[in-house]
Amino acid sequence: MEKLHALALTIEAFFIISIFRLMEYQKNMDTRPVIVLTGNDLSFRDIVAIGIGDKKIELDDAALERCRASRAFLEESIKNKKIIYGVNTSFGPMCNKIIHDDEIEKMQNNLIVSHAAGLGAPILPYIALGIFVVRLNTLVKGHSGVRVRLLKLMRDMINNDIAPYIPECGSVGASGDLIHLAHMSLAIIGKGRVYLKRQLVCATEALEKTGLTPLKLSYKEGLALMNGTAAMTGIAAFTLFGANKLLNIACVNAAFAIEIFGGIDDAFDEDLHQVKPHPGQVSVSGRIKKLYQGTGNITQREQLHDRIRNENSSDTPVFETTINVQDVYSIRCTPQILAPVKEAMDYAVKTIETEANSTNDNPIIIAEKKKILHGGNFHGQSISFAMDTLCIALSTLCNLSERRINKLLDKNLNEGLPEHLIAGEAGLAMGFMGAQYLATSSTAENRNLANPMSVNSISCNATNQDVVSMGTVAARKAFRLVSNAKNVITLETLADLQALSFRNADKLGYGTSIIYKILNKDFQVYDNSTIFHDSLVKFRKLLFSSQIFDDLSIYFKPEPLLK
């Protein structure tokens, strides 16, 4: 019996251990969706999803075959004593210095450590990981002559959440993001620091903990890693992701404003915008109208004529009506004002995704045509210009939002709402008075940030780089501008909710009603009993760190089914 009991205990222990092992195995399994890098179809949303850790990556087999062919042709060219920039020559203005074959691999290491010369606050780890992904995707195109083992190491580092430590200052955006990508490359050769699952550690420690081994770079590989536009493109992708939410929420706030003030319907009539058919204007107007569809708050133009005539009880030649014949521009002209914002964003999407799926180092290798081409694909003027355009557009979005906030708070303009949206005794309570300064200052700062970087070329590198793009500075500036714009839009959303607590919430349209109910769950009418900052932090996170406003079409009233 004792033996049977012992056997039973052994079997029980075996099953317990097996269960724990299974649980640990399941815990360690990476079940994230996979994005296969082909070098051709990485979207800005993919970059963001990989950067924040929602998705992992794999490398396309056909792409790897192209990379092998590219490497083989490069090796053949070296054996045939071809002179190739950055392979057996030095760099920049020293390209006339020919390097002995025995030293050409050492030169790649020297390039990285000498150009890892950035300063400033580190780029956020999830953006740094996005930069890493962009660089890998461009190398996967198969025109850079790197070995497949380098590509696989980069893949494994990304999937293990090893984000390079990259100081924000240093790139001039031509010859690529040399300083930023040198810092990115340090981890590959086991130098410098990285973020391992968002914790800052030495690169060697991170590689050891994840079972990876640093790589000794072969010729062309250091240059291929550094000589490109991945930093500006990665930052731009995250900037655009935030900008997309800004535009969506700006449309929601526009719909709220129309309903709060009983705006007149014909400013959003489809026919009005068809006779001035800018694509952005038609799109924005359509979104806003679909959000407030079915509202009981909008004033119909046809109802105004008799109401205005009935106000006149005398035969005077002129009388002044108290009814608005037209709304102010910040309500009536919203589609026209946001039209170029939408179009600037569409342009930025095309530019960013083209760049993220391009070969942008130098020289490039076209193995199938037996060509090694020296050129300037590393130049970031396209990204720089797109980011400057986006800055101008989003600064305009802030202007619009800030003016609507002012209309809500100014008792001379807000059509009967409490001054400063005060819920309580005016004078004793301050309502939104202090918070308005946040919108004013953020809007003013964004007007300054809207000044372009793409025209600010300064010659450097012993005049070898005589015209540069400043693309990474433009992208960093745009990212900061988006952050400021989030402040303005967050405050306007809170002001809208406060205004709706006083009137018109019961007659909201189909979409605005759904959105109001969602937001109102987390909203408390501000009555000066709490610190305003806390509400701003809470709602900024709700608006921009959730998926509530990723797609506005889910709030549109479904079209009736055809019989």
PDB file of C-alpha atoms in Angstrom, residues 2 13 35 46 63 65 78 235 242 260 270 283 287 294 317 334 350-351 423 426 464 466 474 486 527-528 548 563:
ATOM      1  CA  GLU A   2       2.840   2.349   0.870  1.00  0.00           C
ATOM      2  CA  ALA A  13       3.801  15.359  -8.854  1.00  0.00           C
ATOM      3  CA  ILE A  35       3.894  40.967 -40.402  1.00  0.00           C
ATOM      4  CA  ASP A  46       2.532  48.352 -39.405  1.00  0.00           C
ATOM      5  CA  ALA A  63      13.102  38.683 -50.433  1.00  0.00           C
ATOM      6  CA  GLU A  65      16.752  35.135 -52.101  1.00  0.00           C
ATOM      7  CA  ILE A  78      35.123  42.828 -54.908  1.00  0.00           C
ATOM      8  CA  ILE A 235       9.439  59.093 -36.381  1.00  0.00           C
ATOM      9  CA  GLY A 242      -1.200  60.650 -33.919  1.00  0.00           C
ATOM     10  CA  ILE A 260     -24.229  72.853 -29.141  1.00  0.00           C
ATOM     11  CA  GLU A 270     -23.418  67.825 -50.040  1.00  0.00           C
ATOM     12  CA  SER A 283     -14.420  63.944 -47.049  1.00  0.00           C
ATOM     13  CA  ARG A 287     -17.797  62.698 -41.938  1.00  0.00           C
ATOM     14  CA  GLY A 294     -30.734  62.563 -37.152  1.00  0.00           C
ATOM     15  CA  PRO A 317     -36.974 100.287 -43.089  1.00  0.00           C
ATOM     16  CA  THR A 334     -14.816  73.697 -40.844  1.00  0.00           C
ATOM     17  CA  LYS A 350       2.039  58.185 -49.515  1.00  0.00           C
ATOM     18  CA  THR A 351       5.456  59.744 -48.901  1.00  0.00           C
ATOM     19  CA  ALA A 423     -21.002  75.042 -13.117  1.00  0.00           C
ATOM     20  CA  ALA A 426     -19.515  82.655 -11.250  1.00  0.00           C
ATOM     21  CA  ASN A 464      30.569  66.987 -49.535  1.00  0.00           C
ATOM     22  CA  ASP A 466      26.401  70.686 -49.563  1.00  0.00           C
ATOM     23  CA  ALA A 474      11.385  68.091 -39.418  1.00  0.00           C
ATOM     24  CA  LYS A 486      -3.422  66.763 -28.540  1.00  0.00           C
ATOM     25  CA  ASP A 527     -17.174  72.343 -10.591  1.00  0.00           C
ATOM     26  CA  ASN A 528     -13.808  73.437  -9.153  1.00  0.00           C
ATOM     27  CA  ILE A 548     -12.218  54.879 -29.790  1.00  0.00           C
ATOM     28  CA  LYS A 563     -35.142  45.109 -50.795  1.00  0.00           C
TER      29      LYS A 563
END
